[in-house]
């Protein structure tokens, strides 16, 4: 080749971003570009005329020579034209990952092979960093607490990045120090002396590698801890052949919750990309710790609330039981006194009105204690339903006729069919539902007016409704109307009494009858409550003459 052509070829090869190596049929290096010298650390005069195996670690040398001989003998190629991932051996003895692509050239009866080589070191490092991040994310997603998975996190980072030892330090907020929590080590290394030193330390901000990371709230790298004068565990590290180290803070915002540190048995140069990624992982772990703390506090609060609700339910049950007996006696004696006064010539209207008021209030307390008992039974799963055919028309008529004289300010209007409407259920409990809805209709219609009560059958469903012209219900209260102890915001508790139990009991009783309850209301325009229940199979038989 002419000198000018040689110069031009060298210039072209040197401008290529990949390392270019050409060998002859004996695997002797006949040409290299400048990238080969940079990548392997040799001068060109140290390479030219030498066997290519000098650039390979031991496992690849024999395979290369055998493959070359086989190809020259048989013409069967296994690597030509393919991209392969192998390893190279640098002048300083370090091994690095590479990708190569080999092509064959024949000229003047000679065979030469040219390989284009790309350094994969940064690519592999990025893959390992990403693998470490994914592994930590996966572990945290399934972890109940940091303590339970800290060895697994340390192991995932060590194995992904090829470090031999990892330690976790956690901040003791009360004492304001860092304490050793856990570690992981590769099975092939002995770090007993180093771990013993670590376990004995309690670190203030700025003390040792973990304390420095805590004080600055940022990752830190040390090429060789054995020669680092400020490293507090140098004797243990030297005894166990530990050299390079890096660590990062576990952060929640700007607050340091702990520190993770890692050690290698080789001296390693700092990697800004690795430290940046580890800083992100530290933030991820910090957020995990905060979420678990919030969840634990929430669980504790829920437990306290459940205990308080249980205590309240127990109190209500006891109070209702204690009220029941004296209320029964009080009502009995009040009725006896009323009868005597009515027969007595000395009776006067104020005395009768007073006794009537006492009886009304005693009946109110009796209904209240009954509602509390039913609430207690519901909470304990002891509200029983005695199922039998129930004729809704007769049930509603009897309740309305009994209650109508007590509500002179209101006009109770019945809408009942001529034919029976039969459901399967508990007559006492269904009567309680009708009674509660009627009492609410009257109570929340303080100005009086019409209260309509109706029953009808639609296909295989029985419908019962109670409609009033009262104060109505605000729209925002409707979704919570059937909750325990809920009362709408437009109710004046000084003039309209109640505990917010009645509608809750209505819904629960109707639900246990496999039915539903709905409400339609506009504030200031009254409300309509509708109960839907499945009709009994015996309806046809009951309806036939």
Short mmCIF file of C-alpha atoms in Angstrom, two decimals:
data_model
loop_
_atom_site.label_atom_id
_atom_site.label_comp_id
_atom_site.label_asym_id
_atom_site.label_seq_id
_atom_site.Cartn_x
_atom_site.Cartn_y
_atom_site.Cartn_z
CA UNK A 1 0.00 0.00 0.00
CA UNK A 2 1.29 3.45 -0.90
CA UNK A 3 2.27 5.73 1.99
CA UNK A 4 -0.55 8.18 1.23
CA UNK A 5 -3.10 5.39 1.11
CA UNK A 6 -1.76 4.08 4.44
CA UNK A 7 -2.11 7.51 6.02
CA UNK A 8 -5.64 7.91 4.71
CA UNK A 9 -6.65 4.43 5.92
CA UNK A 10 -5.21 5.11 9.40
CA UNK A 11 -7.09 8.42 9.54
CA UNK A 12 -10.35 6.74 8.60
CA UNK A 13 -9.91 3.91 11.10
CA UNK A 14 -8.98 6.31 13.88
CA UNK A 15 -12.13 8.35 13.23
CA UNK A 16 -14.36 5.33 13.78
CA UNK A 17 -15.88 5.19 17.25
CA UNK A 18 -15.18 1.47 17.62
CA UNK A 19 -11.92 -0.43 18.14
CA UNK A 20 -10.73 -2.09 14.86
CA UNK A 21 -8.38 -5.11 14.96
CA UNK A 22 -7.17 -7.15 11.99
CA UNK A 23 -5.47 -10.54 12.34
CA UNK A 24 -4.08 -13.05 9.87
CA UNK A 25 -4.78 -16.79 9.66
CA UNK A 26 -2.31 -17.42 12.50
CA UNK A 27 -4.21 -15.00 14.81
CA UNK A 28 -1.35 -12.53 14.58
CA UNK A 29 -2.36 -8.87 14.93
CA UNK A 30 -1.52 -7.01 11.72
CA UNK A 31 -3.42 -3.76 12.22
CA UNK A 32 -5.09 -1.79 15.03
CA UNK A 33 -6.61 1.66 15.27
CA UNK A 34 -6.14 4.22 18.04
CA UNK A 35 -9.31 3.09 19.90
CA UNK A 36 -7.74 -0.36 20.42
CA UNK A 37 -4.75 1.25 22.12
CA UNK A 38 -7.04 3.34 24.36
CA UNK A 39 -9.37 0.49 25.20
CA UNK A 40 -6.75 -2.13 26.03
CA UNK A 41 -3.99 0.20 27.25
CA UNK A 42 -1.23 -0.94 24.85
CA UNK A 43 0.88 0.99 22.33
CA UNK A 44 0.56 -0.18 18.73
CA UNK A 45 4.14 -1.46 18.70
CA UNK A 46 3.23 -3.67 21.70
CA UNK A 47 0.35 -5.16 19.72
CA UNK A 48 1.47 -5.56 16.12
CA UNK A 49 2.96 -8.98 15.46
CA UNK A 50 1.53 -10.43 18.71
CA UNK A 51 -1.16 -13.09 19.04
CA UNK A 52 -4.70 -11.84 19.51
CA UNK A 53 -5.03 -14.05 22.62
CA UNK A 54 -3.05 -11.47 24.60
CA UNK A 55 -6.22 -9.32 24.59
CA UNK A 56 -8.44 -12.12 25.94
CA UNK A 57 -8.91 -13.47 29.48
CA UNK A 58 -7.92 -17.13 29.91
CA UNK A 59 -11.31 -18.82 29.32
CA UNK A 60 -11.54 -17.44 25.76
CA UNK A 61 -8.03 -18.11 24.47
CA UNK A 62 -8.25 -21.86 23.79
CA UNK A 63 -11.74 -21.51 22.32
CA UNK A 64 -10.54 -18.81 19.91
CA UNK A 65 -7.55 -20.81 18.63
CA UNK A 66 -9.63 -23.99 18.26
CA UNK A 67 -12.40 -22.16 16.40
CA UNK A 68 -9.94 -20.50 14.02
CA UNK A 69 -8.26 -23.82 13.21
CA UNK A 70 -11.61 -25.51 12.64
CA UNK A 71 -12.73 -22.79 10.23
CA UNK A 72 -9.51 -22.89 8.19
CA UNK A 73 -9.85 -26.66 7.94
CA UNK A 74 -13.58 -27.08 7.29
CA UNK A 75 -14.85 -23.65 6.27
CA UNK A 76 -17.58 -23.92 8.91
CA UNK A 77 -17.92 -20.54 10.63
CA UNK A 78 -19.64 -20.05 13.95
CA UNK A 79 -18.82 -16.43 14.70
CA UNK A 80 -18.37 -14.68 11.34
CA UNK A 81 -21.00 -12.04 10.64
CA UNK A 82 -22.53 -12.28 14.11
CA UNK A 83 -22.48 -9.86 17.03
CA UNK A 84 -21.00 -11.51 20.11
CA UNK A 85 -20.72 -10.39 23.72
CA UNK A 86 -17.40 -11.48 25.23
CA UNK A 87 -14.76 -10.10 27.60
CA UNK A 88 -11.45 -8.40 27.00
CA UNK A 89 -8.24 -8.36 29.12
CA UNK A 90 -6.58 -4.97 29.53
CA UNK A 91 -2.88 -4.29 29.95
CA UNK A 92 -3.44 -3.65 33.68
CA UNK A 93 -5.09 -7.06 34.11
CA UNK A 94 -8.69 -5.85 34.44
CA UNK A 95 -11.43 -7.60 32.52
CA UNK A 96 -14.18 -5.64 30.74
CA UNK A 97 -17.28 -6.59 28.70
CA UNK A 98 -17.27 -6.01 24.96
CA UNK A 99 -19.28 -6.63 21.81
CA UNK A 100 -17.51 -7.63 18.58
CA UNK A 101 -18.45 -8.24 14.97
CA UNK A 102 -15.98 -10.22 12.77
CA UNK A 103 -15.72 -10.17 8.97
CA UNK A 104 -13.41 -12.21 6.71
CA UNK A 105 -11.41 -10.73 3.80
CA UNK A 106 -9.53 -12.75 1.15
CA UNK A 107 -6.88 -11.02 -1.02
CA UNK A 108 -3.95 -12.35 -3.03
CA UNK A 109 -4.61 -15.82 -1.62
CA UNK A 110 -4.41 -14.60 1.96
CA UNK A 111 -7.13 -14.58 4.62
CA UNK A 112 -7.45 -11.83 7.19
CA UNK A 113 -10.14 -11.27 9.80
CA UNK A 114 -11.23 -7.82 10.95
CA UNK A 115 -13.19 -7.27 14.18
CA UNK A 116 -15.08 -4.14 15.16
CA UNK A 117 -15.16 -3.98 18.97
CA UNK A 118 -17.40 -1.86 21.23
CA UNK A 119 -16.80 -1.39 24.95
CA UNK A 120 -19.93 -2.44 26.92
CA UNK A 121 -18.68 -1.36 30.34
CA UNK A 122 -21.04 1.60 30.76
CA UNK A 123 -23.90 -0.29 29.13
CA UNK A 124 -23.51 -3.19 31.57
CA UNK A 125 -23.20 -0.81 34.50
CA UNK A 126 -26.43 0.89 33.49
CA UNK A 127 -28.12 -2.51 33.21
CA UNK A 128 -26.93 -3.47 36.69
CA UNK A 129 -28.03 -0.15 38.15
CA UNK A 130 -31.47 -0.57 36.60
CA UNK A 131 -31.67 -4.17 37.83
CA UNK A 132 -30.82 -3.00 41.36
CA UNK A 133 -33.52 -0.33 41.24
CA UNK A 134 -36.13 -2.78 39.95
CA UNK A 135 -35.16 -5.34 42.60
CA UNK A 136 -35.54 -2.78 45.41
CA UNK A 137 -38.90 -1.64 44.02
CA UNK A 138 -40.15 -5.22 43.83
CA UNK A 139 -39.02 -6.00 47.39
CA UNK A 140 -40.60 -2.86 48.85
CA UNK A 141 -43.89 -3.53 47.05
CA UNK A 142 -44.33 -6.76 49.02
CA UNK A 143 -42.72 -5.69 52.32
CA UNK A 144 -44.61 -5.26 55.61
CA UNK A 145 -41.71 -3.22 57.09
CA UNK A 146 -38.16 -2.13 56.31
CA UNK A 147 -36.69 -4.31 59.08
CA UNK A 148 -38.24 -7.44 57.61
CA UNK A 149 -36.73 -6.89 54.14
CA UNK A 150 -33.54 -4.89 54.81
CA UNK A 151 -31.25 -7.95 54.25
CA UNK A 152 -33.05 -8.65 50.96
CA UNK A 153 -32.59 -5.03 49.80
CA UNK A 154 -28.90 -5.06 50.74
CA UNK A 155 -28.46 -8.37 48.92
CA UNK A 156 -30.26 -7.14 45.79
CA UNK A 157 -28.05 -4.05 45.54
CA UNK A 158 -24.83 -5.97 46.27
CA UNK A 159 -25.53 -8.74 43.77
CA UNK A 160 -26.75 -6.40 41.04
CA UNK A 161 -23.72 -4.12 41.32
CA UNK A 162 -21.06 -6.73 42.29
CA UNK A 163 -20.32 -5.44 45.81
CA UNK A 164 -19.63 -7.87 48.61
CA UNK A 165 -21.05 -6.29 51.80
CA UNK A 166 -24.01 -4.01 52.61
CA UNK A 167 -25.07 -2.42 55.91
CA UNK A 168 -28.18 -0.55 57.08
CA UNK A 169 -28.06 2.17 59.73
CA UNK A 170 -31.25 3.68 61.15
CA UNK A 171 -31.68 6.98 62.90
CA UNK A 172 -32.70 6.93 66.56
CA UNK A 173 -34.69 10.17 66.68
CA UNK A 174 -34.89 10.27 70.45
CA UNK A 175 -31.11 9.97 70.98
CA UNK A 176 -30.33 11.66 67.63
CA UNK A 177 -27.77 9.03 66.61
CA UNK A 178 -27.35 6.32 63.95
CA UNK A 179 -27.43 2.69 65.04
CA UNK A 180 -26.53 -0.48 63.13
CA UNK A 181 -29.65 -2.44 62.11
CA UNK A 182 -28.71 -5.17 59.63
CA UNK A 183 -26.16 -6.33 57.07
CA UNK A 184 -25.72 -8.73 54.15
CA UNK A 185 -22.48 -10.32 52.97
CA UNK A 186 -21.50 -12.52 50.07
CA UNK A 187 -21.11 -16.14 51.15
CA UNK A 188 -17.51 -16.25 49.93
CA UNK A 189 -16.24 -13.38 52.12
CA UNK A 190 -15.43 -13.29 55.82
CA UNK A 191 -16.26 -9.89 57.36
CA UNK A 192 -16.74 -10.89 61.00
CA UNK A 193 -14.22 -8.35 62.34
CA UNK A 194 -15.70 -5.52 60.28
CA UNK A 195 -19.32 -6.30 61.26
CA UNK A 196 -18.35 -6.55 64.94
CA UNK A 197 -16.80 -3.07 64.73
CA UNK A 198 -19.93 -1.72 63.02
CA UNK A 199 -22.32 -3.21 65.57
CA UNK A 200 -20.38 -1.56 68.41
CA UNK A 201 -20.66 1.95 66.94
CA UNK A 202 -23.25 4.60 67.77
CA UNK A 203 -22.71 7.47 65.34
CA UNK A 204 -23.46 11.16 65.72
CA UNK A 205 -23.90 13.43 62.67
CA UNK A 206 -20.57 13.71 60.84
CA UNK A 207 -18.98 10.69 62.56
CA UNK A 208 -17.59 8.06 60.17
CA UNK A 209 -18.95 7.35 56.70
CA UNK A 210 -22.62 6.90 57.78
CA UNK A 211 -22.46 10.01 60.00
CA UNK A 212 -20.97 12.09 57.18
CA UNK A 213 -23.70 10.94 54.80
CA UNK A 214 -26.28 11.83 57.47
CA UNK A 215 -24.82 15.29 58.10
CA UNK A 216 -24.61 16.19 54.39
CA UNK A 217 -27.77 14.29 53.34
CA UNK A 218 -26.07 13.16 50.13
CA UNK A 219 -24.29 10.02 48.77
CA UNK A 220 -20.55 9.56 49.41
CA UNK A 221 -17.83 7.40 47.76
CA UNK A 222 -14.44 6.32 49.14
CA UNK A 223 -11.94 4.67 46.77
CA UNK A 224 -10.18 2.78 49.57
CA UNK A 225 -11.37 2.91 53.19
CA UNK A 226 -8.11 1.35 54.43
CA UNK A 227 -6.20 4.52 53.51
CA UNK A 228 -8.97 6.94 54.51
CA UNK A 229 -7.95 8.52 57.84
CA UNK A 230 -11.50 9.55 58.82
CA UNK A 231 -12.95 6.07 58.29
CA UNK A 232 -13.61 4.72 61.82
CA UNK A 233 -13.55 1.00 60.97
CA UNK A 234 -10.27 0.88 59.05
CA UNK A 235 -8.79 -1.96 61.11
CA UNK A 236 -11.79 -4.20 60.56
CA UNK A 237 -11.90 -3.33 56.86
CA UNK A 238 -8.18 -4.10 56.46
CA UNK A 239 -8.55 -7.38 58.35
CA UNK A 240 -11.37 -8.46 56.02
CA UNK A 241 -9.82 -7.07 52.81
CA UNK A 242 -12.50 -4.40 52.21
CA UNK A 243 -11.51 -1.37 50.17
CA UNK A 244 -13.99 0.65 48.09
CA UNK A 245 -17.13 1.96 49.78
CA UNK A 246 -20.14 4.07 48.95
CA UNK A 247 -23.27 4.99 50.87
CA UNK A 248 -26.44 7.01 50.50
CA UNK A 249 -29.04 8.55 52.85
CA UNK A 250 -32.58 7.24 53.24
CA UNK A 251 -34.51 10.46 52.82
CA UNK A 252 -38.03 11.71 53.43
CA UNK A 253 -37.92 15.14 51.87
CA UNK A 254 -34.83 16.65 53.50
CA UNK A 255 -35.00 14.51 56.65
CA UNK A 256 -32.51 11.62 56.94
CA UNK A 257 -34.18 8.47 58.30
CA UNK A 258 -31.16 6.18 57.89
CA UNK A 259 -28.11 5.30 55.80
CA UNK A 260 -27.14 2.35 53.60
CA UNK A 261 -23.46 1.65 52.83
CA UNK A 262 -21.73 -0.91 50.62
CA UNK A 263 -18.20 -2.32 50.44
CA UNK A 264 -16.07 -4.04 47.79
CA UNK A 265 -12.87 -6.07 48.10
CA UNK A 266 -11.43 -4.06 45.20
CA UNK A 267 -10.36 -0.43 44.96
CA UNK A 268 -12.97 1.14 42.71
CA UNK A 269 -13.24 4.57 41.14
CA UNK A 270 -16.29 6.76 41.88
CA UNK A 271 -19.33 6.52 39.61
CA UNK A 272 -21.48 9.66 39.53
CA UNK A 273 -24.27 7.74 37.79
CA UNK A 274 -24.30 5.06 40.49
CA UNK A 275 -24.39 7.61 43.31
CA UNK A 276 -27.23 9.50 41.61
CA UNK A 277 -29.28 6.32 41.22
CA UNK A 278 -28.60 5.27 44.82
CA UNK A 279 -29.75 8.70 45.97
CA UNK A 280 -33.05 8.06 44.16
CA UNK A 281 -33.34 4.63 45.81
CA UNK A 282 -32.74 6.29 49.20
CA UNK A 283 -35.71 8.58 48.55
CA UNK A 284 -37.79 5.61 47.46
CA UNK A 285 -37.00 3.72 50.68
CA UNK A 286 -37.73 6.85 52.73
CA UNK A 287 -41.17 7.19 51.15
CA UNK A 288 -41.80 3.50 51.85
CA UNK A 289 -40.89 3.97 55.53
CA UNK A 290 -43.22 6.97 55.79
CA UNK A 291 -46.10 5.09 54.14
CA UNK A 292 -45.65 2.17 56.53
CA UNK A 293 -45.49 4.56 59.49
CA UNK A 294 -48.74 6.23 58.39
CA UNK A 295 -50.36 2.82 57.83
CA UNK A 296 -49.30 1.65 61.29
CA UNK A 297 -50.66 4.83 62.88
CA UNK A 298 -53.88 4.43 60.90
CA UNK A 299 -54.20 0.80 61.97
CA UNK A 300 -53.64 1.79 65.60
CA UNK A 301 -56.24 4.55 65.30
CA UNK A 302 -58.73 2.16 63.68
CA UNK A 303 -58.12 -0.28 66.54
CA UNK A 304 -58.77 2.46 69.09
CA UNK A 305 -61.92 3.55 67.26
CA UNK A 306 -63.18 -0.03 67.07
CA UNK A 307 -62.54 -0.45 70.78
CA UNK A 308 -64.39 2.81 71.49
CA UNK A 309 -67.33 1.73 69.29
CA UNK A 310 -67.42 -1.64 71.04
CA UNK A 311 -67.41 0.08 74.43
CA UNK A 312 -70.16 2.42 73.31
CA UNK A 313 -72.28 -0.47 72.02
CA UNK A 314 -71.80 -2.31 75.30
CA UNK A 315 -72.89 0.81 77.20
CA UNK A 316 -75.96 1.27 74.99
CA UNK A 317 -76.93 -2.37 75.44
CA UNK A 318 -76.57 -2.19 79.24
CA UNK A 319 -78.38 1.15 79.41
CA UNK A 320 -81.26 -0.14 77.29
CA UNK A 321 -81.61 -3.26 79.46
CA UNK A 322 -81.49 -1.18 82.65
CA UNK A 323 -84.15 1.22 81.31
CA UNK A 324 -86.54 -1.46 80.12
CA UNK A 325 -87.72 -2.80 83.50
CA UNK A 326 -88.30 0.54 85.31
CA UNK A 327 -90.01 1.98 82.20
CA UNK A 328 -92.42 -0.95 82.11
CA UNK A 329 -93.25 -0.41 85.80
CA UNK A 330 -93.55 3.37 85.36
CA UNK A 331 -95.99 2.96 82.47
CA UNK A 332 -98.06 0.46 84.43
CA UNK A 333 -98.40 2.73 87.47
CA UNK A 334 -99.09 5.77 85.29
CA UNK A 335 -101.98 3.99 83.55
CA UNK A 336 -103.36 2.89 86.97
CA UNK A 337 -103.19 6.48 88.26
CA UNK A 338 -104.90 7.77 85.13
CA UNK A 339 -107.76 5.30 85.57
CA UNK A 340 -108.17 6.19 89.25
CA UNK A 341 -108.18 9.90 88.55
CA UNK A 342 -110.71 9.47 85.77
CA UNK A 343 -113.01 7.61 88.19
CA UNK A 344 -112.36 10.02 91.06
CA UNK A 345 -114.62 12.95 91.75
CA UNK A 346 -111.56 14.99 92.82
CA UNK A 347 -109.81 14.67 89.47
CA UNK A 348 -109.14 17.85 87.53
CA UNK A 349 -107.90 18.57 84.01
CA UNK A 350 -104.36 19.75 84.95
CA UNK A 351 -103.74 16.53 86.89
CA UNK A 352 -104.92 14.39 83.97
CA UNK A 353 -102.78 16.41 81.53
CA UNK A 354 -99.75 15.97 83.78
CA UNK A 355 -100.23 12.19 83.97
CA UNK A 356 -100.82 12.07 80.22
CA UNK A 357 -97.52 13.90 79.70
CA UNK A 358 -95.72 11.48 82.04
CA UNK A 359 -97.15 8.52 80.15
CA UNK A 360 -96.17 9.97 76.76
CA UNK A 361 -92.59 10.59 77.89
CA UNK A 362 -92.36 7.13 79.47
CA UNK A 363 -93.59 5.57 76.21
CA UNK A 364 -90.99 7.63 74.35
CA UNK A 365 -88.25 6.34 76.65
CA UNK A 366 -89.55 2.82 76.23
CA UNK A 367 -89.37 3.12 72.43
CA UNK A 368 -85.88 4.57 72.75
CA UNK A 369 -84.67 1.71 74.95
CA UNK A 370 -86.22 -0.76 72.50
CA UNK A 371 -84.37 0.89 69.61
CA UNK A 372 -81.11 0.76 71.56
CA UNK A 373 -81.66 -2.93 72.29
CA UNK A 374 -82.32 -3.62 68.62
CA UNK A 375 -79.18 -1.67 67.69
CA UNK A 376 -77.15 -3.76 70.13
CA UNK A 377 -78.62 -6.98 68.74
CA UNK A 378 -77.78 -5.88 65.19
CA UNK A 379 -74.16 -5.14 66.10
CA UNK A 380 -73.85 -8.54 67.73
CA UNK A 381 -75.67 -10.37 64.92
CA UNK A 382 -78.49 -11.41 67.27
CA UNK A 383 -81.46 -9.63 65.66
CA UNK A 384 -83.60 -12.59 64.67
CA UNK A 385 -86.27 -12.66 61.98
CA UNK A 386 -89.18 -15.11 62.57
CA UNK A 387 -90.45 -15.79 59.06
CA UNK A 388 -94.11 -16.44 58.30
CA UNK A 389 -96.69 -15.10 55.80
CA UNK A 390 -97.49 -11.44 56.59
CA UNK A 391 -100.49 -9.64 55.08
CA UNK A 392 -99.10 -6.12 54.59
CA UNK A 393 -102.46 -4.46 53.98
CA UNK A 394 -103.87 -5.63 57.32
CA UNK A 395 -100.61 -4.84 59.12
CA UNK A 396 -100.47 -1.24 57.84
CA UNK A 397 -104.19 -0.63 58.46
CA UNK A 398 -104.01 -1.80 62.08
CA UNK A 399 -100.96 0.36 62.86
CA UNK A 400 -102.45 3.49 61.26
CA UNK A 401 -105.80 3.04 63.00
CA UNK A 402 -104.04 2.61 66.34
CA UNK A 403 -101.77 5.65 65.92
CA UNK A 404 -104.12 8.09 64.17
CA UNK A 405 -105.86 9.32 67.36
CA UNK A 406 -102.48 10.29 68.83
CA UNK A 407 -101.63 12.61 65.95
CA UNK A 408 -104.59 15.00 65.78
CA UNK A 409 -102.55 17.69 64.02
CA UNK A 410 -101.89 15.36 61.07
CA UNK A 411 -104.26 13.70 58.61
CA UNK A 412 -103.25 10.07 57.93
CA UNK A 413 -104.40 9.03 54.48
CA UNK A 414 -104.43 5.33 53.52
CA UNK A 415 -103.92 4.02 49.97
CA UNK A 416 -104.61 0.30 50.29
CA UNK A 417 -105.70 -2.27 47.65
CA UNK A 418 -108.79 -4.46 48.04
CA UNK A 419 -106.75 -7.64 47.55
CA UNK A 420 -104.16 -9.00 50.01
CA UNK A 421 -100.47 -8.29 49.54
CA UNK A 422 -98.54 -11.09 51.26
CA UNK A 423 -94.82 -11.26 52.02
CA UNK A 424 -92.76 -13.73 54.00
CA UNK A 425 -91.28 -12.09 57.05
CA UNK A 426 -91.49 -11.14 60.69
CA UNK A 427 -94.75 -9.29 61.40
CA UNK A 428 -93.32 -7.69 64.55
CA UNK A 429 -90.23 -6.36 62.76
CA UNK A 430 -92.14 -5.21 59.68
CA UNK A 431 -94.58 -3.46 62.00
CA UNK A 432 -91.58 -1.77 63.61
CA UNK A 433 -90.52 -0.52 60.15
CA UNK A 434 -93.97 0.96 59.46
CA UNK A 435 -94.11 2.48 62.95
CA UNK A 436 -90.67 4.12 62.57
CA UNK A 437 -91.52 5.59 59.17
CA UNK A 438 -94.86 6.91 60.44
CA UNK A 439 -93.31 8.45 63.54
CA UNK A 440 -90.63 10.13 61.41
CA UNK A 441 -93.23 11.47 58.99
CA UNK A 442 -95.18 13.04 61.85
CA UNK A 443 -92.10 14.23 63.77
CA UNK A 444 -90.52 15.94 60.78
CA UNK A 445 -93.83 17.60 59.80
CA UNK A 446 -94.11 19.95 62.78
CA UNK A 447 -96.71 22.12 61.01
CA UNK A 448 -99.03 19.13 60.49
CA UNK A 449 -100.49 18.23 57.12
CA UNK A 450 -101.22 15.02 55.22
CA UNK A 451 -99.22 11.83 55.79
CA UNK A 452 -99.96 9.26 53.09
CA UNK A 453 -99.39 5.56 53.72
CA UNK A 454 -99.84 3.09 50.88
CA UNK A 455 -99.34 -0.53 49.85
CA UNK A 456 -99.46 -2.06 46.37
CA UNK A 457 -98.23 -5.06 44.45
CA UNK A 458 -96.19 -4.71 41.27
CA UNK A 459 -95.50 -8.02 39.58
CA UNK A 460 -93.72 -10.12 42.23
CA UNK A 461 -92.81 -7.14 44.44
CA UNK A 462 -94.71 -5.55 47.30
CA UNK A 463 -94.33 -1.77 47.70
CA UNK A 464 -95.04 0.16 50.88
CA UNK A 465 -94.60 3.92 51.04
CA UNK A 466 -94.94 6.72 53.57
CA UNK A 467 -95.14 10.28 52.21
CA UNK A 468 -95.18 13.49 54.27
CA UNK A 469 -95.27 17.25 53.66
CA UNK A 470 -92.59 18.07 56.22
CA UNK A 471 -89.21 19.80 56.29
CA UNK A 472 -87.62 17.45 53.73
CA UNK A 473 -83.97 16.38 53.55
CA UNK A 474 -80.98 18.34 52.16
CA UNK A 475 -79.37 16.67 49.09
CA UNK A 476 -75.99 16.29 50.82
CA UNK A 477 -77.62 14.31 53.65
CA UNK A 478 -79.31 11.69 51.46
CA UNK A 479 -76.28 9.36 50.99
CA UNK A 480 -75.76 9.13 54.77
CA UNK A 481 -79.41 9.07 55.83
CA UNK A 482 -79.50 5.38 56.82
CA UNK A 483 -76.24 5.48 58.81
CA UNK A 484 -76.15 4.94 62.56
CA UNK A 485 -76.64 8.09 64.64
CA UNK A 486 -76.93 10.34 61.59
CA UNK A 487 -79.28 13.31 61.57
CA UNK A 488 -79.67 15.79 58.71
CA UNK A 489 -78.29 19.29 59.12
CA UNK A 490 -81.70 21.01 58.78
CA UNK A 491 -83.05 19.34 61.95
CA UNK A 492 -83.32 21.53 65.05
CA UNK A 493 -82.39 19.16 67.94
CA UNK A 494 -84.02 21.46 70.49
CA UNK A 495 -87.46 21.04 68.90
CA UNK A 496 -87.20 17.66 67.13
CA UNK A 497 -85.69 14.94 69.32
CA UNK A 498 -83.99 11.74 68.18
CA UNK A 499 -80.75 9.76 68.13
CA UNK A 500 -80.55 8.88 64.42
CA UNK A 501 -81.24 5.17 65.04
CA UNK A 502 -84.70 4.68 63.49
CA UNK A 503 -83.82 4.77 59.78
CA UNK A 504 -80.72 2.65 60.39
CA UNK A 505 -82.94 -0.03 61.96
CA UNK A 506 -85.45 0.31 59.11
CA UNK A 507 -82.78 -0.37 56.48
CA UNK A 508 -81.27 -3.31 58.40
CA UNK A 509 -84.65 -4.97 59.02
CA UNK A 510 -85.71 -4.49 55.37
CA UNK A 511 -82.33 -5.83 54.17
CA UNK A 512 -82.78 -8.95 56.33
CA UNK A 513 -86.13 -9.42 54.55
CA UNK A 514 -84.28 -9.33 51.20
CA UNK A 515 -85.86 -6.00 50.40
CA UNK A 516 -84.74 -2.43 49.77
CA UNK A 517 -85.61 1.05 51.02
CA UNK A 518 -85.32 4.27 49.02
CA UNK A 519 -86.07 7.92 49.70
CA UNK A 520 -87.10 10.84 47.51
CA UNK A 521 -87.01 14.26 49.11
CA UNK A 522 -86.61 17.95 48.52
CA UNK A 523 -85.69 20.22 51.38
CA UNK A 524 -88.82 22.13 52.46
CA UNK A 525 -91.18 19.95 50.37
CA UNK A 526 -91.48 16.69 52.31
CA UNK A 527 -90.14 13.17 51.82
CA UNK A 528 -91.33 9.82 50.46
CA UNK A 529 -89.84 6.57 51.81
CA UNK A 530 -90.51 3.44 49.77
CA UNK A 531 -90.02 -0.15 50.96
CA UNK A 532 -89.85 -2.94 48.36
CA UNK A 533 -90.16 -6.58 49.46
CA UNK A 534 -90.49 -9.86 47.52
CA UNK A 535 -94.05 -11.17 47.54
CA UNK A 536 -94.73 -14.52 49.14
CA UNK A 537 -95.29 -17.58 46.95
CA UNK A 538 -98.52 -18.11 48.90
CA UNK A 539 -99.99 -14.86 47.53
CA UNK A 540 -102.10 -16.55 44.89
CA UNK A 541 -103.53 -19.04 47.35
CA UNK A 542 -104.31 -16.28 49.87
CA UNK A 543 -105.91 -14.06 47.21
CA UNK A 544 -108.24 -16.73 45.79
CA UNK A 545 -111.78 -16.75 47.24
#
